[in-house]
Short mmCIF file of C-alpha atoms in Angstrom, two decimals:
data_model
loop_
_atom_site.label_atom_id
_atom_site.label_comp_id
_atom_site.label_asym_id
_atom_site.label_seq_id
_atom_site.Cartn_x
_atom_site.Cartn_y
_atom_site.Cartn_z
CA MET A 80 -8.17 -18.04 -3.18
CA ALA A 81 -4.95 -16.07 -3.26
CA ARG A 82 -4.51 -12.91 -1.25
CA VAL A 83 -3.00 -10.27 -3.52
CA PHE A 84 -1.57 -6.84 -2.73
CA LEU A 85 -1.74 -4.21 -5.47
CA SER A 86 0.04 -0.87 -5.58
CA VAL A 87 -2.21 1.76 -7.13
CA GLY A 88 -1.19 5.31 -8.03
CA SER A 89 -2.09 8.30 -10.16
CA ASN A 90 -0.31 11.55 -11.04
CA ARG A 91 -2.48 12.98 -13.85
CA GLY A 92 -5.87 14.60 -13.81
CA ASP A 93 -8.17 14.11 -10.83
CA ARG A 94 -5.89 11.64 -9.09
CA VAL A 95 -8.21 10.75 -6.22
CA ALA A 96 -11.15 10.23 -8.59
CA HIS A 97 -9.02 7.90 -10.73
CA LEU A 98 -8.14 5.86 -7.64
CA ARG A 99 -11.77 5.69 -6.50
CA ARG A 100 -12.81 4.52 -9.97
CA ALA A 101 -10.06 1.89 -9.90
CA VAL A 102 -11.41 0.53 -6.60
CA ALA A 103 -14.94 0.49 -8.07
CA ARG A 104 -13.70 -1.43 -11.15
CA LEU A 105 -11.75 -3.91 -9.01
CA ARG A 106 -14.91 -4.53 -6.96
CA GLU A 107 -16.79 -5.35 -10.21
CA LEU A 108 -14.29 -7.96 -11.42
CA PRO A 109 -15.56 -11.53 -11.37
CA GLN A 110 -13.29 -13.82 -9.35
CA VAL A 111 -11.91 -10.86 -7.36
CA THR A 112 -13.03 -9.86 -3.87
CA PHE A 113 -11.98 -6.43 -2.61
CA LEU A 114 -10.87 -6.63 1.03
CA ASP A 115 -9.39 -3.26 1.96
CA ALA A 116 -7.22 -0.33 0.94
CA SER A 117 -4.58 1.62 2.81
CA ARG A 118 -4.90 5.32 3.41
CA LEU A 119 -3.76 7.54 0.56
CA TYR A 120 -0.27 8.99 0.47
CA PHE A 121 0.90 12.06 -1.45
CA THR A 122 4.23 10.99 -2.92
CA GLU A 123 7.15 12.51 -4.72
CA PRO A 124 7.80 10.84 -8.09
CA TRP A 125 10.52 8.24 -7.71
CA GLU A 126 12.26 9.10 -10.95
CA ARG A 127 13.18 12.59 -9.72
CA ARG A 128 15.96 13.67 -7.41
CA PRO A 129 14.58 13.47 -3.84
CA GLY A 130 13.69 16.84 -2.33
CA ASP A 131 14.47 18.86 -5.46
CA PRO A 132 12.95 22.25 -4.52
CA GLY A 133 12.26 23.13 -8.15
CA GLN A 134 9.72 20.34 -8.58
CA ASP A 135 6.08 21.14 -9.23
CA ARG A 136 3.88 19.10 -6.87
CA LYS A 137 1.20 18.88 -9.57
CA GLY A 138 3.13 15.89 -10.91
CA TRP A 139 3.26 14.13 -7.55
CA PHE A 140 1.33 10.91 -7.06
CA TYR A 141 -1.42 9.76 -4.81
CA ASN A 142 -0.55 6.17 -3.93
CA CYS A 143 -2.11 3.38 -1.92
CA VAL A 144 -2.06 -0.38 -1.58
CA ILE A 145 -5.18 -2.47 -2.11
CA VAL A 146 -5.65 -6.03 -0.92
CA VAL A 147 -7.93 -8.43 -2.79
CA GLU A 148 -8.57 -12.14 -2.90
CA THR A 149 -8.82 -13.84 -6.26
CA THR A 150 -9.11 -17.16 -8.01
CA LEU A 151 -7.56 -15.64 -11.15
CA ASP A 152 -4.07 -16.80 -11.97
CA PRO A 153 -1.41 -14.05 -11.83
CA LEU A 154 -1.28 -13.38 -15.59
CA ALA A 155 -5.07 -13.23 -15.87
CA LEU A 156 -5.16 -10.77 -12.97
CA LEU A 157 -2.46 -8.69 -14.65
CA GLU A 158 -4.54 -8.55 -17.83
CA ARG A 159 -7.61 -7.43 -15.85
CA VAL A 160 -5.79 -4.65 -14.00
CA GLN A 161 -4.18 -3.43 -17.22
CA THR A 162 -7.66 -3.31 -18.77
CA ILE A 163 -8.81 -1.17 -15.82
CA GLU A 164 -5.81 1.11 -16.36
CA ALA A 165 -6.73 1.55 -20.04
CA LEU A 166 -10.44 2.12 -19.29
CA LEU A 167 -9.45 4.89 -16.88
CA GLY A 168 -7.21 6.68 -19.38
CA ARG A 169 -3.80 5.06 -19.10
CA VAL A 170 -2.00 5.12 -22.42
CA ARG A 171 1.07 2.96 -22.78
CA THR A 172 3.55 4.33 -25.26
CA PRO A 173 5.72 2.11 -27.45
CA ALA A 174 8.72 3.09 -25.31
CA PRO A 175 10.68 0.30 -23.63
CA PRO A 176 9.20 -0.76 -20.24
CA GLU A 177 12.10 0.90 -18.39
CA ASP A 178 11.22 4.26 -19.98
CA GLN A 179 7.46 3.80 -19.55
CA ARG A 180 7.72 3.73 -15.77
CA TYR A 181 8.76 7.40 -15.79
CA GLU A 182 5.79 8.63 -17.79
CA PRO A 183 2.94 10.47 -16.05
CA ARG A 184 -0.20 8.36 -15.85
CA THR A 185 -3.82 8.56 -14.85
CA LEU A 186 -3.54 5.15 -13.24
CA ASP A 187 -0.83 2.65 -12.47
CA ILE A 188 -1.64 -0.73 -10.91
CA ASP A 189 1.15 -3.15 -10.02
CA ILE A 190 0.89 -6.61 -8.51
CA LEU A 191 3.16 -6.50 -5.46
CA LEU A 192 2.53 -9.87 -3.88
CA TYR A 193 0.39 -12.81 -4.96
CA GLY A 194 0.05 -15.05 -1.92
CA ASP A 195 3.50 -16.40 -1.19
CA ARG A 196 4.22 -17.14 -4.84
CA VAL A 197 7.46 -16.20 -6.57
CA ILE A 198 7.16 -15.59 -10.31
CA SER A 199 10.21 -14.57 -12.32
CA GLY A 200 11.50 -14.86 -15.80
CA HIS A 201 8.31 -13.67 -17.43
CA ASP A 202 8.69 -10.40 -19.34
CA ARG A 203 5.39 -8.92 -18.14
CA LEU A 204 5.20 -10.03 -14.52
CA HIS A 205 7.57 -10.45 -11.60
CA VAL A 206 6.16 -11.35 -8.19
CA PRO A 207 7.04 -10.14 -5.67
CA HIS A 208 7.43 -6.82 -7.47
CA LEU A 209 11.13 -6.36 -8.13
CA LEU A 210 11.35 -2.89 -6.52
CA LEU A 211 8.85 -3.34 -3.70
CA HIS A 212 11.51 -3.34 -0.98
CA GLU A 213 13.19 -0.16 -2.32
CA ARG A 214 10.18 2.17 -2.46
CA ALA A 215 8.67 4.05 0.46
CA PHE A 216 5.57 4.86 -1.58
CA VAL A 217 4.87 1.11 -1.70
CA LEU A 218 6.11 -0.04 1.72
CA ARG A 219 4.35 2.62 3.82
CA PRO A 220 0.84 1.84 2.56
CA LEU A 221 1.60 -1.89 2.50
CA ALA A 222 2.62 -1.64 6.16
CA ASP A 223 -0.78 -0.05 6.90
CA LEU A 224 -2.44 -3.27 5.77
CA ALA A 225 0.06 -6.02 6.50
CA PRO A 226 3.09 -4.98 8.62
CA ASP A 227 3.82 -8.58 9.66
CA LEU A 228 3.55 -10.06 6.17
CA GLU A 229 6.82 -11.74 5.20
CA HIS A 230 8.40 -11.03 1.83
CA PRO A 231 8.63 -14.47 0.15
CA VAL A 232 12.15 -13.92 -1.16
CA LEU A 233 13.82 -11.60 1.37
CA TYR A 234 12.29 -13.33 4.44
CA GLU A 235 11.72 -10.05 6.23
CA THR A 236 8.40 -8.55 7.24
CA VAL A 237 7.03 -5.49 5.50
CA GLN A 238 7.65 -3.49 8.69
CA GLU A 239 11.27 -4.68 8.87
CA LEU A 240 11.81 -3.67 5.24
CA LEU A 241 10.25 -0.27 5.92
CA ASP A 242 12.32 0.26 9.08
CA ARG A 243 15.60 -0.17 7.20
CA LEU A 244 14.51 1.53 3.98
CA GLU A 245 16.82 4.14 2.47
CA ASP A 246 14.49 6.14 0.23
CA ASP A 247 14.48 9.91 0.67
CA HIS A 248 11.52 10.59 -1.61
CA ALA A 249 8.67 12.32 0.23
CA VAL A 250 5.75 10.10 1.20
CA MET A 251 3.15 12.00 3.23
CA PRO A 252 -0.22 10.79 4.49
CA ALA A 253 -3.03 12.56 2.64
CA ASP A 254 -4.53 13.88 5.88
CA ASP A 255 -7.05 15.99 3.99
CA LEU A 256 -8.81 12.77 2.91
CA PRO A 257 -10.60 10.25 5.14
CA ALA A 258 -8.77 7.01 5.96
CA ARG A 259 -11.45 5.13 4.01
CA TRP A 260 -11.15 7.53 1.06
CA PHE A 261 -12.38 4.88 -1.36
CA GLU A 262 -15.86 4.86 0.26
CA SER A 263 -16.56 8.56 -0.18
CA GLU A 264 -17.08 10.82 -3.15
CA GLY A 265 -15.65 14.04 -1.79
#
């Protein structure tokens, strides 16, 4: 079984409910075993200028990282998580992938790491995620779960990547929610 880390976020509708439903759907997938999830973080959208005082926090994300084990190959897992996204209201527009990443969404699930595998050259999937090491909203929750995990291309631990990160976008622990937010309804 491969240990896989997923970044999961939402910035539309009842964001926490979308994330709880995503965890529930992941737990139902055959060939996937849910292991744990980081705490939730309230995060400034990455596509905006950091700290812009004119921003409306309604469009901010709740983000976390989830760790699972799976016997699914990476592309099959990608198909399953994209199905979960669609079931929970994610609509992908015909825009190019670069433009799609800036659209608000009920749910976004990205494969960050799939064991120690490196997958590149495929249009739909790059592992490790190409921007993992540049994003605080990914590294902070990943460090909650696996600070000593080594990036299979950069050969630095998650904590080392986080310690030298230069990302000024706000990433704040969602202290109003329990650490095991995914186990409660309210």
